[in-house]
Amino acid sequence: MAKTRQITSHWTGPTEGWTLVIHGGAGQLKREQVGAEGDAHARAAIAAALDAGASILAGHGSALDAVEAAVRVLEDDPHFNAGRGSVFSAEGINELDAAIMEGTTREAGAVSAVTKARHPVALARAVMEQSPHVMLTAAGADRFGAEHGLEQAAPAWFHTDERWRQYEELRAGGTFDADLKYGTVGAVARDTQGRLAAATSTGGLTGKRWNRIGDSPVIGAGTWADDRGAATSCTGSGEHFIRVGAAHELSARVRLAGAALGEAGDGVIGEIGAIGGVGGLISVDHEGRGGWSFNSGGMYRGMARADQPQVVAIYGDE
Ligand code: ASP
């Protein structure tokens, strides 16, 4: 029997203006582990990502542009497990996964196990807009990115000494505290025209083997957007989120079962916990409700709305 995990959540009411919610990964996240410096850096990075998305939404830009902009900021930040600063696979390679989805048309793009795109989320968007496909993987996806003029980066761009240290520790048979650095990143938004979008980007799990792919780039699992339901980005033990079809499940509860957004979000995290999973999600609906739910102790997260001050939080008790 999986042990019951406490769920922490926060959900706002509707707004006619725009709403943006982002995450930088779920984990145990104790204050003493994160430290004052880590805490300050994470909060500044989350605020910067919120600003990037909010300036687009405030100018009546699209939810799609906003989620991409927010995720790009966190992909470039070496502290987060996405883009630069991603974890290493068992072969010592950064294999990156990302997805993006637009809720009006339900167009979607995703890439998995890519190694060359500076911004995997932008590559996912290019797959969505410039190919007839939804998901491309590994060398083929990298080739698609180069052929379509996406910004390319050498392995050294993604490499950070801290992630390499974690990889070596794992290879030496030790354990390391995966919470010491931040995780997967994601963003969901509702724009002033009521359109929804979601994006997620990750380096996946340290020491992953056999081209393991988690939930993040799997449309309906880690990432989903549907104006009739909700837009969601997940983080946590990806295999469980795939098995629950988490992001789609949340939207279906709103659309088909008439659940309130928060009830649906907490319900999905409850299902994740019931099968032994740990993590969290962020979500928005077409009436501008937004928020998060997690059973992991903490989650790097933030929310911005047209009519309210920015909120940034890390721990479960704030
Ligand atoms: N969900 C991601 C994966 O399984 C990892 C994470 O969010 O920390 O690849």
Short mmCIF file of C-alpha atoms and ligand atoms in Angstrom, two decimals:
data_model
loop_
_atom_site.label_atom_id
_atom_site.label_comp_id
_atom_site.label_asym_id
_atom_site.label_seq_id
_atom_site.Cartn_x
_atom_site.Cartn_y
_atom_site.Cartn_z
CA MET A 1 0.00 0.00 0.00
CA ALA A 2 1.34 3.40 -0.95
CA LYS A 3 1.59 5.69 2.01
CA THR A 4 -0.81 8.61 1.97
CA ARG A 5 0.97 11.83 1.21
CA GLN A 6 -0.21 15.21 2.31
CA ILE A 7 -1.42 17.41 -0.54
CA THR A 8 -0.61 21.11 -0.52
CA SER A 9 -2.59 23.27 -2.91
CA HIS A 10 -3.59 26.80 -3.70
CA TRP A 11 -6.28 27.78 -6.21
CA THR A 12 -7.61 31.21 -7.13
CA GLY A 13 -11.03 32.26 -8.36
CA PRO A 14 -11.79 33.37 -11.93
CA THR A 15 -10.61 36.60 -13.55
CA GLU A 16 -11.36 38.26 -16.85
CA GLY A 17 -7.74 39.24 -17.19
CA TRP A 18 -4.79 37.01 -17.90
CA THR A 19 -3.32 34.37 -15.57
CA LEU A 20 0.15 32.81 -15.63
CA VAL A 21 1.40 30.01 -13.37
CA ILE A 22 4.88 28.48 -13.52
CA HIS A 23 6.85 25.75 -11.74
CA GLY A 24 10.51 24.90 -11.38
CA GLY A 25 10.12 21.34 -10.17
CA ALA A 26 8.80 19.44 -7.16
CA GLY A 27 10.84 17.88 -4.37
CA GLN A 28 11.19 17.49 -0.64
CA LEU A 29 12.53 21.02 -0.46
CA LYS A 30 13.48 21.64 3.14
CA ARG A 31 14.74 25.11 4.01
CA GLU A 32 18.03 23.83 5.40
CA GLN A 33 18.76 21.96 2.15
CA VAL A 34 17.84 24.79 -0.17
CA GLY A 35 19.88 27.32 1.84
CA ALA A 36 19.63 31.11 1.81
CA GLU A 37 21.49 31.51 -1.46
CA GLY A 38 19.54 28.80 -3.27
CA ASP A 39 16.32 30.22 -1.93
CA ALA A 40 17.10 33.75 -3.11
CA HIS A 41 18.29 32.60 -6.52
CA ALA A 42 15.25 30.39 -7.11
CA ARG A 43 12.84 33.15 -6.16
CA ALA A 44 14.56 35.65 -8.45
CA ALA A 45 14.55 33.16 -11.33
CA ILE A 46 10.86 32.36 -10.87
CA ALA A 47 10.07 36.08 -10.74
CA ALA A 48 12.08 36.67 -13.93
CA ALA A 49 10.22 33.87 -15.72
CA LEU A 50 6.88 35.28 -14.54
CA ASP A 51 7.90 38.73 -15.79
CA ALA A 52 8.82 37.34 -19.21
CA GLY A 53 5.42 35.70 -19.62
CA ALA A 54 3.44 38.48 -17.94
CA SER A 55 4.77 41.20 -20.23
CA ILE A 56 3.43 39.26 -23.22
CA LEU A 57 0.05 38.63 -21.60
CA ALA A 58 -0.30 42.22 -20.39
CA GLY A 59 0.25 43.37 -23.98
CA HIS A 60 -2.62 41.08 -25.09
CA GLY A 61 -0.18 38.54 -26.51
CA SER A 62 -1.01 34.87 -26.70
CA ALA A 63 -0.91 32.29 -23.92
CA LEU A 64 1.27 30.21 -26.25
CA ASP A 65 3.92 32.93 -26.57
CA ALA A 66 3.79 33.56 -22.82
CA VAL A 67 4.38 29.95 -21.74
CA GLU A 68 7.24 29.59 -24.22
CA ALA A 69 8.86 32.83 -23.00
CA ALA A 70 8.60 31.83 -19.34
CA VAL A 71 10.05 28.37 -19.95
CA ARG A 72 12.92 29.75 -22.04
CA VAL A 73 14.06 31.87 -19.09
CA LEU A 74 14.22 28.80 -16.83
CA GLU A 75 15.86 26.66 -19.53
CA ASP A 76 18.72 29.17 -19.66
CA ASP A 77 19.09 29.22 -15.88
CA PRO A 78 21.77 26.65 -14.92
CA HIS A 79 20.07 25.88 -11.59
CA PHE A 80 17.02 24.24 -13.11
CA ASN A 81 16.86 20.76 -14.59
CA ALA A 82 15.91 21.94 -18.07
CA GLY A 83 18.03 23.19 -20.96
CA ARG A 84 21.28 24.46 -19.44
CA GLY A 85 21.91 22.70 -16.13
CA SER A 86 20.02 19.53 -17.04
CA VAL A 87 20.93 16.27 -15.33
CA PHE A 88 23.12 13.65 -17.03
CA SER A 89 21.96 10.29 -18.37
CA ALA A 90 23.82 7.04 -17.52
CA GLU A 91 26.02 7.70 -20.56
CA GLY A 92 26.93 11.16 -19.26
CA ILE A 93 24.80 12.98 -21.82
CA ASN A 94 22.18 15.68 -21.39
CA GLU A 95 19.05 14.28 -23.04
CA LEU A 96 16.31 16.86 -23.01
CA ASP A 97 12.53 16.50 -23.23
CA ALA A 98 9.97 19.26 -23.83
CA ALA A 99 6.40 19.83 -24.94
CA ILE A 100 4.05 22.68 -25.72
CA MET A 101 0.31 22.72 -26.41
CA GLU A 102 -2.28 25.31 -27.40
CA GLY A 103 -5.80 24.90 -26.02
CA THR A 104 -7.98 26.46 -28.73
CA THR A 105 -6.83 24.28 -31.62
CA ARG A 106 -5.27 21.53 -29.45
CA GLU A 107 -2.19 21.71 -31.63
CA ALA A 108 0.79 20.25 -29.83
CA GLY A 109 4.50 19.67 -30.30
CA ALA A 110 6.99 17.62 -28.31
CA VAL A 111 10.59 16.44 -28.43
CA SER A 112 12.36 13.79 -26.41
CA ALA A 113 16.01 12.85 -25.84
CA VAL A 114 17.30 15.82 -27.82
CA THR A 115 20.86 17.05 -27.26
CA LYS A 116 21.38 20.12 -29.41
CA ALA A 117 18.57 22.66 -29.13
CA ARG A 118 19.42 25.50 -26.78
CA HIS A 119 15.71 25.85 -26.05
CA PRO A 120 13.96 22.48 -26.24
CA VAL A 121 10.60 24.22 -25.73
CA ALA A 122 11.20 26.25 -28.90
CA LEU A 123 12.05 23.04 -30.75
CA ALA A 124 8.78 21.51 -29.50
CA ARG A 125 6.94 24.55 -30.80
CA ALA A 126 8.67 24.24 -34.17
CA VAL A 127 7.52 20.60 -34.36
CA MET A 128 4.00 21.82 -33.67
CA GLU A 129 4.04 24.64 -36.21
CA GLN A 130 6.42 23.48 -38.92
CA SER A 131 5.89 19.72 -39.14
CA PRO A 132 2.83 17.52 -39.59
CA HIS A 133 3.85 15.61 -36.44
CA VAL A 134 3.38 15.92 -32.70
CA MET A 135 6.47 14.21 -31.30
CA LEU A 136 10.00 13.82 -32.68
CA THR A 137 12.79 12.09 -30.80
CA ALA A 138 16.59 11.91 -30.42
CA ALA A 139 18.80 12.40 -33.50
CA GLY A 140 15.86 12.95 -35.84
CA ALA A 141 14.47 15.71 -33.65
CA ASP A 142 17.91 17.31 -33.44
CA ARG A 143 18.21 17.17 -37.23
CA PHE A 144 14.76 18.76 -37.58
CA GLY A 145 15.88 21.59 -35.28
CA ALA A 146 19.06 22.28 -37.25
CA GLU A 147 17.19 22.17 -40.55
CA HIS A 148 14.57 24.60 -39.26
CA GLY A 149 17.05 27.16 -37.96
CA LEU A 150 16.57 26.56 -34.22
CA GLU A 151 19.41 27.89 -32.10
CA GLN A 152 21.96 25.08 -31.59
CA ALA A 153 24.13 24.61 -28.51
CA ALA A 154 27.23 22.48 -27.91
CA PRO A 155 27.25 19.90 -25.06
CA ALA A 156 29.34 22.35 -22.99
CA TRP A 157 26.42 24.80 -22.90
CA PHE A 158 24.21 22.31 -21.04
CA HIS A 159 26.97 21.01 -18.73
CA THR A 160 27.27 22.29 -15.17
CA ASP A 161 29.83 21.07 -12.65
CA GLU A 162 27.19 20.44 -10.01
CA ARG A 163 25.15 18.14 -12.26
CA TRP A 164 28.36 16.32 -13.24
CA ARG A 165 29.21 15.85 -9.58
CA GLN A 166 25.79 14.32 -8.97
CA TYR A 167 26.29 12.01 -11.95
CA GLU A 168 29.71 10.88 -10.72
CA GLU A 169 28.36 10.32 -7.24
CA LEU A 170 25.62 8.14 -8.64
CA ARG A 171 28.11 6.16 -10.76
CA ALA A 172 30.30 5.61 -7.72
CA GLY A 173 27.32 3.88 -6.13
CA GLY A 174 26.48 6.73 -3.81
CA THR A 175 23.27 8.59 -3.44
CA PHE A 176 22.90 12.29 -3.80
CA ASP A 177 20.21 14.68 -2.85
CA ALA A 178 18.36 15.40 -6.06
CA ASP A 179 16.63 18.28 -4.31
CA LEU A 180 19.83 20.25 -4.02
CA LYS A 181 19.28 21.70 -7.45
CA TYR A 182 15.98 22.60 -8.97
CA GLY A 183 13.93 20.42 -11.29
CA THR A 184 11.76 20.34 -14.36
CA VAL A 185 10.20 23.62 -15.42
CA GLY A 186 6.75 24.43 -16.79
CA ALA A 187 4.25 27.19 -17.44
CA VAL A 188 0.51 27.44 -18.05
CA ALA A 189 -1.40 30.56 -19.09
CA ARG A 190 -4.78 31.98 -19.97
CA ASP A 191 -4.57 35.09 -22.14
CA THR A 192 -6.97 38.05 -22.34
CA GLN A 193 -8.82 36.33 -25.18
CA GLY A 194 -9.46 33.29 -23.00
CA ARG A 195 -7.02 31.01 -24.80
CA LEU A 196 -5.02 28.45 -22.80
CA ALA A 197 -1.54 27.02 -23.32
CA ALA A 198 0.91 24.78 -21.45
CA ALA A 199 4.63 24.04 -21.79
CA THR A 200 7.06 21.78 -19.93
CA SER A 201 10.82 21.24 -20.27
CA THR A 202 13.17 18.86 -18.43
CA GLY A 203 16.44 16.98 -18.37
CA GLY A 204 14.52 14.07 -16.83
CA LEU A 205 16.15 11.85 -14.19
CA THR A 206 19.84 11.71 -13.29
CA GLY A 207 21.41 8.48 -14.53
CA LYS A 208 18.44 7.59 -16.73
CA ARG A 209 19.17 4.69 -19.06
CA TRP A 210 17.94 3.20 -22.30
CA ASN A 211 16.62 6.54 -23.60
CA ARG A 212 14.12 6.66 -20.75
CA ILE A 213 11.51 9.34 -21.36
CA GLY A 214 9.30 10.72 -18.62
CA ASP A 215 5.93 12.41 -18.64
CA SER A 216 7.02 15.93 -19.56
CA PRO A 217 6.99 15.52 -23.38
CA VAL A 218 4.10 13.06 -23.38
CA ILE A 219 1.03 15.02 -24.46
CA GLY A 220 -1.77 14.29 -21.98
CA ALA A 221 0.61 13.09 -19.25
CA GLY A 222 2.98 15.93 -18.29
CA THR A 223 1.57 18.60 -20.60
CA TRP A 224 -1.94 19.35 -21.88
CA ALA A 225 -4.08 22.34 -22.90
CA ASP A 226 -7.75 22.42 -23.87
CA ASP A 227 -9.81 25.63 -23.69
CA ARG A 228 -12.87 23.53 -22.82
CA GLY A 229 -11.12 22.15 -19.74
CA ALA A 230 -7.72 23.18 -18.43
CA ALA A 231 -4.04 23.69 -19.28
CA THR A 232 -1.62 21.77 -17.05
CA SER A 233 2.12 21.18 -16.63
CA CYS A 234 3.37 18.45 -14.27
CA THR A 235 6.57 17.65 -12.39
CA GLY A 236 7.58 14.65 -10.32
CA SER A 237 7.94 10.90 -10.75
CA GLY A 238 7.15 10.87 -14.46
CA GLU A 239 6.20 7.22 -14.78
CA HIS A 240 3.29 7.74 -12.40
CA PHE A 241 2.11 10.83 -14.24
CA ILE A 242 2.11 8.84 -17.49
CA ARG A 243 0.12 6.03 -15.88
CA VAL A 244 -2.50 8.49 -14.63
CA GLY A 245 -2.60 10.46 -17.89
CA ALA A 246 -2.38 13.29 -15.39
CA ALA A 247 -2.66 16.51 -17.39
CA HIS A 248 -5.42 15.18 -19.63
CA GLU A 249 -7.21 13.59 -16.68
CA LEU A 250 -7.36 16.96 -14.93
CA SER A 251 -8.84 18.65 -18.00
CA ALA A 252 -11.34 15.82 -18.50
CA ARG A 253 -12.54 16.14 -14.92
CA VAL A 254 -13.25 19.83 -15.54
CA ARG A 255 -14.76 19.36 -18.99
CA LEU A 256 -16.75 16.17 -18.57
CA ALA A 257 -17.36 15.77 -14.86
CA GLY A 258 -17.93 19.47 -14.15
CA ALA A 259 -15.30 19.53 -11.43
CA ALA A 260 -13.93 22.85 -10.19
CA LEU A 261 -10.31 23.37 -11.26
CA GLY A 262 -8.89 22.98 -7.76
CA GLU A 263 -10.95 19.89 -7.05
CA ALA A 264 -9.71 18.34 -10.31
CA GLY A 265 -6.08 19.28 -9.61
CA ASP A 266 -6.09 17.91 -6.08
CA GLY A 267 -7.94 14.81 -7.29
CA VAL A 268 -5.27 14.04 -9.86
CA ILE A 269 -2.46 14.50 -7.33
CA GLY A 270 -4.43 12.17 -5.04
CA GLU A 271 -4.42 9.54 -7.81
CA ILE A 272 -0.69 10.01 -8.35
CA GLY A 273 -0.12 9.44 -4.64
CA ALA A 274 -2.43 6.41 -4.58
CA ILE A 275 -0.18 4.56 -7.02
CA GLY A 276 2.99 5.60 -5.19
CA GLY A 277 3.88 8.73 -7.17
CA VAL A 278 5.30 12.00 -5.92
CA GLY A 279 5.16 15.44 -7.50
CA GLY A 280 2.97 18.33 -8.42
CA LEU A 281 1.20 20.26 -11.13
CA ILE A 282 0.14 23.75 -12.11
CA SER A 283 -3.08 24.47 -13.97
CA VAL A 284 -5.36 27.22 -15.35
CA ASP A 285 -8.87 27.08 -16.76
CA HIS A 286 -10.63 29.19 -19.40
CA GLU A 287 -12.15 31.49 -16.78
CA GLY A 288 -8.73 32.38 -15.46
CA ARG A 289 -8.69 30.26 -12.33
CA GLY A 290 -5.20 29.08 -11.60
CA GLY A 291 -3.04 27.39 -9.03
CA TRP A 292 -1.07 24.35 -8.02
CA SER A 293 -1.24 21.10 -6.12
CA PHE A 294 1.61 18.85 -4.94
CA ASN A 295 2.28 15.97 -2.56
CA SER A 296 6.06 16.35 -2.54
CA GLY A 297 6.76 18.60 0.40
CA GLY A 298 7.63 21.56 -1.81
CA MET A 299 7.54 22.84 -5.36
CA TYR A 300 9.24 25.85 -6.91
CA ARG A 301 6.29 27.86 -8.16
CA GLY A 302 4.84 31.25 -8.96
CA MET A 303 1.71 32.94 -10.20
CA ALA A 304 0.98 36.28 -11.83
CA ARG A 305 -2.41 37.75 -12.72
CA ALA A 306 -3.50 40.98 -14.32
CA ASP A 307 -5.14 42.19 -11.13
CA GLN A 308 -2.96 40.78 -8.34
CA PRO A 309 0.62 40.98 -7.09
CA GLN A 310 3.03 38.24 -8.16
CA VAL A 311 3.27 35.22 -5.83
CA VAL A 312 6.48 33.17 -5.59
CA ALA A 313 6.85 30.18 -3.25
CA ILE A 314 9.04 27.14 -2.65
CA TYR A 315 8.06 25.25 0.51
CA GLY A 316 4.90 23.46 1.48
CA ASP A 317 4.13 25.77 4.37
CA GLU A 318 3.97 29.03 2.41
N1 ASP B 1 8.71 14.55 -14.42
C1 ASP B 1 10.06 14.58 -14.86
C2 ASP B 1 10.42 13.26 -15.50
O1 ASP B 1 9.94 12.25 -15.03
C3 ASP B 1 11.05 14.83 -13.77
C4 ASP B 1 10.71 15.92 -12.77
O2 ASP B 1 9.69 16.59 -12.91
O3 ASP B 1 11.48 16.14 -11.84
O4 ASP B 1 11.21 13.24 -16.42
#
